[in-house]
PDB file of C-alpha atoms and ligand atoms in Angstrom:
ATOM      1  CA  MET A   1     -82.033 120.713 -40.038  1.00  0.00           C
ATOM      2  CA  ASP A   2     -82.658 120.021 -43.648  1.00  0.00           C
ATOM      3  CA  THR A   3     -79.570 119.016 -45.603  1.00  0.00           C
ATOM      4  CA  GLN A   4     -80.432 121.352 -48.482  1.00  0.00           C
ATOM      5  CA  ARG A   5     -79.740 124.343 -46.212  1.00  0.00           C
ATOM      6  CA  ARG A   6     -76.169 124.909 -45.054  1.00  0.00           C
ATOM      7  CA  PRO A   7     -76.238 125.288 -41.272  1.00  0.00           C
ATOM      8  CA  LEU A   8     -75.341 128.712 -39.900  1.00  0.00           C
ATOM      9  CA  ILE A   9     -73.929 129.217 -36.424  1.00  0.00           C
ATOM     10  CA  GLY A  10     -73.642 132.766 -35.070  1.00  0.00           C
ATOM     11  CA  GLY A  11     -71.703 133.897 -32.020  1.00  0.00           C
ATOM     12  CA  ASN A  12     -73.106 137.033 -30.423  1.00  0.00           C
ATOM     13  CA  TRP A  13     -70.377 138.409 -28.169  1.00  0.00           C
ATOM     14  CA  LYS A  14     -72.698 141.187 -26.957  1.00  0.00           C
ATOM     15  CA  MET A  15     -70.925 143.768 -24.719  1.00  0.00           C
ATOM     16  CA  HIS A  16     -68.313 141.375 -23.359  1.00  0.00           C
ATOM     17  CA  GLY A  17     -64.551 141.553 -23.272  1.00  0.00           C
ATOM     18  CA  ASP A  18     -61.778 144.009 -24.025  1.00  0.00           C
ATOM     19  CA  GLY A  19     -59.686 144.293 -27.190  1.00  0.00           C
ATOM     20  CA  ASP A  20     -57.131 141.675 -26.121  1.00  0.00           C
ATOM     21  CA  GLU A  21     -59.869 139.178 -25.322  1.00  0.00           C
ATOM     22  CA  ALA A  22     -61.546 139.820 -28.684  1.00  0.00           C
ATOM     23  CA  ILE A  23     -58.237 139.229 -30.509  1.00  0.00           C
ATOM     24  CA  SER A  24     -57.542 136.084 -28.547  1.00  0.00           C
ATOM     25  CA  LEU A  25     -61.031 134.663 -29.148  1.00  0.00           C
ATOM     26  CA  ALA A  26     -60.803 135.512 -32.855  1.00  0.00           C
ATOM     27  CA  ASN A  27     -57.356 133.851 -33.035  1.00  0.00           C
ATOM     28  CA  SER A  28     -58.715 130.682 -31.536  1.00  0.00           C
ATOM     29  CA  LEU A  29     -61.439 130.581 -34.207  1.00  0.00           C
ATOM     30  CA  ALA A  30     -59.247 131.522 -37.159  1.00  0.00           C
ATOM     31  CA  ASP A  31     -58.449 127.968 -38.281  1.00  0.00           C
ATOM     32  CA  ALA A  32     -61.940 126.607 -37.755  1.00  0.00           C
ATOM     33  CA  ARG A  33     -63.364 124.492 -40.577  1.00  0.00           C
ATOM     34  CA  SER A  34     -66.964 123.473 -40.447  1.00  0.00           C
ATOM     35  CA  VAL A  35     -69.795 122.162 -42.534  1.00  0.00           C
ATOM     36  CA  ALA A  36     -71.686 125.052 -40.971  1.00  0.00           C
ATOM     37  CA  GLU A  37     -71.116 128.669 -41.911  1.00  0.00           C
ATOM     38  CA  LEU A  38     -69.737 130.488 -38.893  1.00  0.00           C
ATOM     39  CA  VAL A  39     -70.191 134.168 -38.132  1.00  0.00           C
ATOM     40  CA  VAL A  40     -69.219 136.144 -35.041  1.00  0.00           C
ATOM     41  CA  PHE A  41     -70.733 139.428 -33.885  1.00  0.00           C
ATOM     42  CA  PRO A  42     -68.135 141.248 -31.755  1.00  0.00           C
ATOM     43  CA  PRO A  43     -68.742 144.601 -30.022  1.00  0.00           C
ATOM     44  CA  PHE A  44     -68.466 147.513 -32.465  1.00  0.00           C
ATOM     45  CA  VAL A  45     -65.169 148.830 -31.145  1.00  0.00           C
ATOM     46  CA  HIS A  46     -63.533 145.464 -31.751  1.00  0.00           C
ATOM     47  CA  LEU A  47     -64.800 144.921 -35.302  1.00  0.00           C
ATOM     48  CA  GLY A  48     -61.599 146.262 -36.859  1.00  0.00           C
ATOM     49  CA  VAL A  49     -59.229 143.979 -34.987  1.00  0.00           C
ATOM     50  CA  VAL A  50     -61.486 140.941 -35.314  1.00  0.00           C
ATOM     51  CA  THR A  51     -61.937 141.374 -39.077  1.00  0.00           C
ATOM     52  CA  ASP A  52     -58.129 141.683 -39.360  1.00  0.00           C
ATOM     53  CA  VAL A  53     -57.553 138.455 -37.461  1.00  0.00           C
ATOM     54  CA  LEU A  54     -60.251 136.592 -39.389  1.00  0.00           C
ATOM     55  CA  ALA A  55     -59.457 138.077 -42.813  1.00  0.00           C
ATOM     56  CA  ASP A  56     -58.134 134.819 -44.310  1.00  0.00           C
ATOM     57  CA  SER A  57     -60.330 132.554 -42.278  1.00  0.00           C
ATOM     58  CA  GLU A  58     -63.651 130.909 -43.068  1.00  0.00           C
ATOM     59  CA  VAL A  59     -65.258 132.637 -40.102  1.00  0.00           C
ATOM     60  CA  MET A  60     -67.309 135.654 -41.123  1.00  0.00           C
ATOM     61  CA  VAL A  61     -67.774 138.793 -39.063  1.00  0.00           C
ATOM     62  CA  GLY A  62     -70.974 140.703 -38.449  1.00  0.00           C
ATOM     63  CA  ALA A  63     -72.143 143.724 -36.480  1.00  0.00           C
ATOM     64  CA  GLN A  64     -74.654 143.591 -33.642  1.00  0.00           C
ATOM     65  CA  ASP A  65     -76.664 146.437 -35.147  1.00  0.00           C
ATOM     66  CA  VAL A  66     -76.759 148.804 -38.117  1.00  0.00           C
ATOM     67  CA  SER A  67     -78.110 152.281 -38.756  1.00  0.00           C
ATOM     68  CA  PRO A  68     -81.230 152.636 -40.886  1.00  0.00           C
ATOM     69  CA  HIS A  69     -79.622 155.747 -42.418  1.00  0.00           C
ATOM     70  CA  GLU A  70     -77.282 155.853 -45.350  1.00  0.00           C
ATOM     71  CA  SER A  71     -74.891 158.422 -43.813  1.00  0.00           C
ATOM     72  CA  GLY A  72     -74.944 161.871 -42.257  1.00  0.00           C
ATOM     73  CA  ALA A  73     -75.640 163.519 -38.918  1.00  0.00           C
ATOM     74  CA  HIS A  74     -76.605 160.465 -36.842  1.00  0.00           C
ATOM     75  CA  THR A  75     -74.426 160.594 -33.760  1.00  0.00           C
ATOM     76  CA  GLY A  76     -73.368 157.235 -32.428  1.00  0.00           C
ATOM     77  CA  GLN A  77     -74.745 155.234 -35.335  1.00  0.00           C
ATOM     78  CA  THR A  78     -72.820 153.061 -37.783  1.00  0.00           C
ATOM     79  CA  SER A  79     -73.829 152.742 -41.399  1.00  0.00           C
ATOM     80  CA  ALA A  80     -73.998 149.552 -43.422  1.00  0.00           C
ATOM     81  CA  ARG A  81     -71.356 150.946 -45.732  1.00  0.00           C
ATOM     82  CA  MET A  82     -68.956 151.544 -42.812  1.00  0.00           C
ATOM     83  CA  LEU A  83     -69.504 147.973 -41.672  1.00  0.00           C
ATOM     84  CA  LEU A  84     -68.816 146.591 -45.140  1.00  0.00           C
ATOM     85  CA  ASP A  85     -65.745 148.791 -45.389  1.00  0.00           C
ATOM     86  CA  CYS A  86     -64.521 147.313 -42.120  1.00  0.00           C
ATOM     87  CA  GLY A  87     -64.880 143.748 -43.425  1.00  0.00           C
ATOM     88  CA  CYS A  88     -68.272 142.806 -42.014  1.00  0.00           C
ATOM     89  CA  THR A  89     -70.627 140.753 -44.140  1.00  0.00           C
ATOM     90  CA  TRP A  90     -73.534 140.379 -41.697  1.00  0.00           C
ATOM     91  CA  THR A  91     -75.525 142.396 -39.226  1.00  0.00           C
ATOM     92  CA  LEU A  92     -77.994 141.424 -36.552  1.00  0.00           C
ATOM     93  CA  VAL A  93     -81.255 143.361 -36.595  1.00  0.00           C
ATOM     94  CA  GLY A  94     -83.882 143.419 -33.858  1.00  0.00           C
ATOM     95  CA  HIS A  95     -82.066 141.496 -31.147  1.00  0.00           C
ATOM     96  CA  SER A  96     -84.388 141.328 -28.154  1.00  0.00           C
ATOM     97  CA  GLU A  97     -81.914 143.200 -25.945  1.00  0.00           C
ATOM     98  CA  ARG A  98     -82.198 146.145 -28.328  1.00  0.00           C
ATOM     99  CA  ARG A  99     -85.964 145.792 -28.634  1.00  0.00           C
ATOM    100  CA  HIS A 100     -86.400 145.687 -24.845  1.00  0.00           C
ATOM    101  CA  GLU A 101     -83.565 147.842 -23.468  1.00  0.00           C
ATOM    102  CA  LEU A 102     -83.655 150.501 -26.180  1.00  0.00           C
ATOM    103  CA  GLY A 103     -87.273 150.326 -27.297  1.00  0.00           C
ATOM    104  CA  GLU A 104     -86.518 149.346 -30.900  1.00  0.00           C
ATOM    105  CA  ASN A 105     -89.778 148.576 -32.634  1.00  0.00           C
ATOM    106  CA  ASP A 106     -90.670 146.667 -35.776  1.00  0.00           C
ATOM    107  CA  SER A 107     -90.766 149.731 -37.990  1.00  0.00           C
ATOM    108  CA  LEU A 108     -87.213 150.682 -36.994  1.00  0.00           C
ATOM    109  CA  CYS A 109     -86.161 147.064 -37.585  1.00  0.00           C
ATOM    110  CA  ALA A 110     -87.816 147.188 -41.013  1.00  0.00           C
ATOM    111  CA  ALA A 111     -85.852 150.320 -41.912  1.00  0.00           C
ATOM    112  CA  LYS A 112     -82.611 148.667 -40.779  1.00  0.00           C
ATOM    113  CA  VAL A 113     -83.309 145.449 -42.694  1.00  0.00           C
ATOM    114  CA  THR A 114     -84.092 147.372 -45.868  1.00  0.00           C
ATOM    115  CA  ARG A 115     -81.049 149.626 -45.599  1.00  0.00           C
ATOM    116  CA  ALA A 116     -78.620 146.810 -44.772  1.00  0.00           C
ATOM    117  CA  LEU A 117     -79.789 144.602 -47.637  1.00  0.00           C
ATOM    118  CA  GLN A 118     -79.796 147.488 -50.059  1.00  0.00           C
ATOM    119  CA  GLU A 119     -76.188 148.352 -49.164  1.00  0.00           C
ATOM    120  CA  GLY A 120     -75.012 144.752 -49.514  1.00  0.00           C
ATOM    121  CA  LEU A 121     -74.884 143.547 -45.912  1.00  0.00           C
ATOM    122  CA  ASN A 122     -76.517 140.215 -45.040  1.00  0.00           C
ATOM    123  CA  VAL A 123     -79.110 140.353 -42.283  1.00  0.00           C
ATOM    124  CA  MET A 124     -79.878 138.063 -39.386  1.00  0.00           C
ATOM    125  CA  LEU A 125     -83.289 139.235 -38.199  1.00  0.00           C
ATOM    126  CA  CYS A 126     -84.148 138.291 -34.613  1.00  0.00           C
ATOM    127  CA  VAL A 127     -87.685 137.665 -33.388  1.00  0.00           C
ATOM    128  CA  GLY A 128     -89.068 136.159 -30.202  1.00  0.00           C
ATOM    129  CA  GLU A 129     -91.811 136.355 -27.610  1.00  0.00           C
ATOM    130  CA  THR A 130     -91.664 137.203 -23.900  1.00  0.00           C
ATOM    131  CA  LEU A 131     -92.698 134.736 -21.210  1.00  0.00           C
ATOM    132  CA  GLU A 132     -95.958 136.645 -20.619  1.00  0.00           C
ATOM    133  CA  GLU A 133     -96.782 136.444 -24.305  1.00  0.00           C
ATOM    134  CA  ARG A 134     -96.078 132.710 -24.370  1.00  0.00           C
ATOM    135  CA  GLU A 135     -98.088 132.056 -21.209  1.00  0.00           C
ATOM    136  CA  ALA A 136    -101.002 134.012 -22.658  1.00  0.00           C
ATOM    137  CA  GLY A 137    -100.930 131.728 -25.703  1.00  0.00           C
ATOM    138  CA  ASN A 138     -99.845 134.551 -28.032  1.00  0.00           C
ATOM    139  CA  ALA A 139     -96.328 133.417 -28.922  1.00  0.00           C
ATOM    140  CA  HIS A 140     -97.060 132.500 -32.530  1.00  0.00           C
ATOM    141  CA  GLN A 141     -99.032 135.662 -33.254  1.00  0.00           C
ATOM    142  CA  VAL A 142     -96.395 137.932 -31.672  1.00  0.00           C
ATOM    143  CA  VAL A 143     -93.526 136.328 -33.540  1.00  0.00           C
ATOM    144  CA  GLN A 144     -95.374 136.256 -36.839  1.00  0.00           C
ATOM    145  CA  ASP A 145     -96.259 139.966 -36.465  1.00  0.00           C
ATOM    146  CA  GLN A 146     -92.618 140.835 -35.693  1.00  0.00           C
ATOM    147  CA  LEU A 147     -91.505 138.924 -38.757  1.00  0.00           C
ATOM    148  CA  LEU A 148     -93.984 140.429 -41.193  1.00  0.00           C
ATOM    149  CA  GLU A 149     -93.618 143.982 -39.856  1.00  0.00           C
ATOM    150  CA  SER A 150     -89.810 143.804 -39.861  1.00  0.00           C
ATOM    151  CA  LEU A 151     -89.797 142.575 -43.454  1.00  0.00           C
ATOM    152  CA  LYS A 152     -92.272 145.190 -44.615  1.00  0.00           C
ATOM    153  CA  GLY A 153     -89.728 146.882 -46.869  1.00  0.00           C
ATOM    154  CA  CYS A 154     -88.555 143.654 -48.526  1.00  0.00           C
ATOM    155  CA  SER A 155     -90.556 142.843 -51.601  1.00  0.00           C
ATOM    156  CA  SER A 156     -88.526 139.710 -52.276  1.00  0.00           C
ATOM    157  CA  LEU A 157     -86.536 137.319 -50.125  1.00  0.00           C
ATOM    158  CA  ASP A 158     -83.007 136.273 -50.990  1.00  0.00           C
ATOM    159  CA  PRO A 159     -82.349 133.297 -48.718  1.00  0.00           C
ATOM    160  CA  GLY A 160     -78.591 133.674 -49.124  1.00  0.00           C
ATOM    161  CA  ARG A 161     -78.760 137.201 -47.660  1.00  0.00           C
ATOM    162  CA  LEU A 162     -81.411 137.007 -44.979  1.00  0.00           C
ATOM    163  CA  ALA A 163     -81.532 134.570 -42.093  1.00  0.00           C
ATOM    164  CA  LEU A 164     -83.923 134.550 -39.144  1.00  0.00           C
ATOM    165  CA  ALA A 165     -83.115 133.889 -35.523  1.00  0.00           C
ATOM    166  CA  TYR A 166     -85.986 132.770 -33.329  1.00  0.00           C
ATOM    167  CA  GLU A 167     -84.968 133.688 -29.797  1.00  0.00           C
ATOM    168  CA  PRO A 168     -87.626 133.413 -27.116  1.00  0.00           C
ATOM    169  CA  VAL A 169     -86.854 136.323 -24.776  1.00  0.00           C
ATOM    170  CA  TRP A 170     -87.317 134.138 -21.694  1.00  0.00           C
ATOM    171  CA  ALA A 171     -84.584 131.761 -22.914  1.00  0.00           C
ATOM    172  CA  ILE A 172     -81.857 134.344 -23.545  1.00  0.00           C
ATOM    173  CA  GLY A 173     -79.091 134.191 -20.969  1.00  0.00           C
ATOM    174  CA  THR A 174     -81.331 132.395 -18.486  1.00  0.00           C
ATOM    175  CA  GLY A 175     -80.223 128.790 -18.946  1.00  0.00           C
ATOM    176  CA  LEU A 176     -83.795 127.973 -20.030  1.00  0.00           C
ATOM    177  CA  THR A 177     -84.256 126.688 -23.576  1.00  0.00           C
ATOM    178  CA  ALA A 178     -87.363 126.030 -25.590  1.00  0.00           C
ATOM    179  CA  THR A 179     -87.916 122.306 -25.949  1.00  0.00           C
ATOM    180  CA  PRO A 180     -86.834 121.058 -29.370  1.00  0.00           C
ATOM    181  CA  GLU A 181     -90.551 120.377 -30.071  1.00  0.00           C
ATOM    182  CA  ASP A 182     -91.642 123.949 -29.212  1.00  0.00           C
ATOM    183  CA  ALA A 183     -88.744 125.438 -31.153  1.00  0.00           C
ATOM    184  CA  GLN A 184     -89.461 123.218 -34.188  1.00  0.00           C
ATOM    185  CA  ASP A 185     -93.116 124.179 -34.006  1.00  0.00           C
ATOM    186  CA  MET A 186     -92.256 127.882 -34.115  1.00  0.00           C
ATOM    187  CA  HIS A 187     -89.645 127.481 -36.858  1.00  0.00           C
ATOM    188  CA  GLN A 188     -92.105 125.579 -39.018  1.00  0.00           C
ATOM    189  CA  ALA A 189     -94.690 128.318 -38.483  1.00  0.00           C
ATOM    190  CA  LEU A 190     -92.139 131.001 -39.414  1.00  0.00           C
ATOM    191  CA  ARG A 191     -91.243 129.152 -42.586  1.00  0.00           C
ATOM    192  CA  LYS A 192     -94.920 128.892 -43.476  1.00  0.00           C
ATOM    193  CA  THR A 193     -95.317 132.631 -42.908  1.00  0.00           C
ATOM    194  CA  LEU A 194     -92.329 133.304 -45.180  1.00  0.00           C
ATOM    195  CA  SER A 195     -93.816 131.039 -47.810  1.00  0.00           C
ATOM    196  CA  GLY A 196     -97.135 132.919 -47.679  1.00  0.00           C
ATOM    197  CA  ARG A 197     -95.443 136.319 -47.804  1.00  0.00           C
ATOM    198  CA  TYR A 198     -92.912 135.366 -50.517  1.00  0.00           C
ATOM    199  CA  ASP A 199     -92.854 131.936 -52.144  1.00  0.00           C
ATOM    200  CA  ALA A 200     -92.213 128.339 -51.192  1.00  0.00           C
ATOM    201  CA  SER A 201     -88.766 128.131 -52.682  1.00  0.00           C
ATOM    202  CA  SER A 202     -87.357 131.211 -50.883  1.00  0.00           C
ATOM    203  CA  ALA A 203     -88.961 130.031 -47.651  1.00  0.00           C
ATOM    204  CA  THR A 204     -87.401 126.591 -48.071  1.00  0.00           C
ATOM    205  CA  GLY A 205     -83.984 128.130 -48.674  1.00  0.00           C
ATOM    206  CA  CYS A 206     -84.068 130.563 -45.733  1.00  0.00           C
ATOM    207  CA  ARG A 207     -82.046 129.557 -42.670  1.00  0.00           C
ATOM    208  CA  ILE A 208     -83.976 129.873 -39.400  1.00  0.00           C
ATOM    209  CA  LEU A 209     -81.683 129.730 -36.373  1.00  0.00           C
ATOM    210  CA  TYR A 210     -82.668 129.057 -32.796  1.00  0.00           C
ATOM    211  CA  GLY A 211     -81.206 131.196 -30.015  1.00  0.00           C
ATOM    212  CA  GLY A 212     -81.543 131.234 -26.241  1.00  0.00           C
ATOM    213  CA  SER A 213     -79.119 129.401 -23.939  1.00  0.00           C
ATOM    214  CA  VAL A 214     -77.762 127.135 -26.675  1.00  0.00           C
ATOM    215  CA  LYS A 215     -74.854 125.113 -25.252  1.00  0.00           C
ATOM    216  CA  PRO A 216     -72.838 122.125 -26.499  1.00  0.00           C
ATOM    217  CA  ALA A 217     -75.052 119.905 -24.326  1.00  0.00           C
ATOM    218  CA  ASN A 218     -78.370 120.898 -25.909  1.00  0.00           C
ATOM    219  CA  ALA A 219     -77.256 121.854 -29.436  1.00  0.00           C
ATOM    220  CA  ALA A 220     -77.638 118.438 -31.059  1.00  0.00           C
ATOM    221  CA  ALA A 221     -81.225 117.965 -29.862  1.00  0.00           C
ATOM    222  CA  LEU A 222     -82.197 121.353 -31.308  1.00  0.00           C
ATOM    223  CA  LEU A 223     -80.242 121.031 -34.536  1.00  0.00           C
ATOM    224  CA  THR A 224     -81.754 117.667 -35.422  1.00  0.00           C
ATOM    225  CA  CYS A 225     -85.178 119.334 -35.796  1.00  0.00           C
ATOM    226  CA  PRO A 226     -86.030 119.654 -39.490  1.00  0.00           C
ATOM    227  CA  ASP A 227     -86.677 123.411 -39.480  1.00  0.00           C
ATOM    228  CA  ILE A 228     -83.835 124.446 -37.152  1.00  0.00           C
ATOM    229  CA  ASP A 229     -80.925 125.407 -39.395  1.00  0.00           C
ATOM    230  CA  GLY A 230     -78.401 126.644 -36.890  1.00  0.00           C
ATOM    231  CA  ALA A 231     -77.990 128.570 -33.678  1.00  0.00           C
ATOM    232  CA  LEU A 232     -77.419 132.113 -32.514  1.00  0.00           C
ATOM    233  CA  VAL A 233     -75.230 131.638 -29.476  1.00  0.00           C
ATOM    234  CA  GLY A 234     -74.573 134.239 -26.777  1.00  0.00           C
ATOM    235  CA  GLY A 235     -72.793 133.116 -23.603  1.00  0.00           C
ATOM    236  CA  ALA A 236     -71.391 129.901 -25.063  1.00  0.00           C
ATOM    237  CA  SER A 237     -69.799 131.793 -27.973  1.00  0.00           C
ATOM    238  CA  LEU A 238     -67.360 133.523 -25.617  1.00  0.00           C
ATOM    239  CA  SER A 239     -65.300 130.350 -25.502  1.00  0.00           C
ATOM    240  CA  ALA A 240     -63.943 129.004 -28.801  1.00  0.00           C
ATOM    241  CA  ASP A 241     -64.246 125.448 -27.477  1.00  0.00           C
ATOM    242  CA  SER A 242     -67.938 125.655 -26.721  1.00  0.00           C
ATOM    243  CA  PHE A 243     -68.744 127.657 -29.860  1.00  0.00           C
ATOM    244  CA  LEU A 244     -66.963 125.110 -32.037  1.00  0.00           C
ATOM    245  CA  ALA A 245     -68.558 122.222 -30.145  1.00  0.00           C
ATOM    246  CA  ILE A 246     -71.950 123.679 -31.088  1.00  0.00           C
ATOM    247  CA  ALA A 247     -70.783 123.936 -34.709  1.00  0.00           C
ATOM    248  CA  SER A 248     -69.736 120.296 -34.641  1.00  0.00           C
ATOM    249  CA  ALA A 249     -73.179 119.323 -33.397  1.00  0.00           C
ATOM    250  CA  ALA A 250     -74.439 120.761 -36.687  1.00  0.00           C
ATOM    251  CA  GLU A 251     -71.736 118.849 -38.499  1.00  0.00           C
ATOM    252  CA  SER A 252     -72.468 115.445 -37.066  1.00  0.00           C
ATOM    253  CA  TRP A 253     -76.132 115.881 -37.883  1.00  0.00           C
ATOM    254  CA  THR A 254     -75.501 117.005 -41.454  1.00  0.00           C
ATOM    255  CA  SER A 255     -73.183 114.125 -42.186  1.00  0.00           C
ATOM    256  CA  SER A 256     -75.352 111.497 -40.481  1.00  0.00           C
TER     257      SER A 256
HETATM  258  P1  PGA B 301     -77.544 133.235 -24.858  1.00  0.00           P
HETATM  259  O1  PGA B 301     -77.821 134.470 -25.856  1.00  0.00           O
HETATM  260  O2  PGA B 301     -77.013 132.096 -25.705  1.00  0.00           O
HETATM  261  O3  PGA B 301     -76.547 133.744 -23.866  1.00  0.00           O
HETATM  262  O4  PGA B 301     -78.856 132.895 -24.237  1.00  0.00           O
HETATM  263  C1  PGA B 301     -78.366 134.269 -27.133  1.00  0.00           C
HETATM  264  C2  PGA B 301     -78.578 135.599 -27.819  1.00  0.00           C
HETATM  265  O5  PGA B 301     -79.005 136.551 -27.160  1.00  0.00           O
HETATM  266  O6  PGA B 301     -78.329 135.756 -29.029  1.00  0.00           O
END
């Protein structure tokens, strides 16, 4: 992590928990103070209650997905404007579970990124390779292509409004993590790609998070890498204690 970028720690609650559990988890995060920015991504149906609980807190709320459409006849979709209206400030785009379970491709991700940014929602764009792609030696090419294709509609990069999450598919929910060296290597390559596509200063300002089985035990080793600016946490974000322990790993590094 580079001290000029404020660390960002995201908690992706995925499709876990009922309303009471969402309220209780949000309550246990409400007083959190951190050097890192904290954002949670609850299931859609719990966004209203979670934004209520966290309204006066420093913890931000985001959606796990957003529609590429402005409004209209799009059954089951949720627009950026609805999310903003509900108190969200962020959205994930292109999480691998959506890419792989629902067949979301880069051009759909690009439409979502463009729409969300245009409407005023911040975007955390997720990219990552499968195990087959890594074993075939294609990880860097695959991830770079996802990045460039998904940002096709963005002619400029506002680092305060767009963050990346590098999440190797084989590390998500499996207990396997990329080594800090492999993750750093990929993050550095992503930053270089951003610099080539935009400019050095936006690339330097952009937070690139690592995701995939991040736990309190491995967070510090990842977050000390110069190009790893935070974490997107799935399983370990379902407990306030472990989520906040990961945030404090960012804290101890930043203040060291
Ligand atoms: P995990 O999920 O921490 O449970 O591996 C990360 C993610 O999918 O964002």
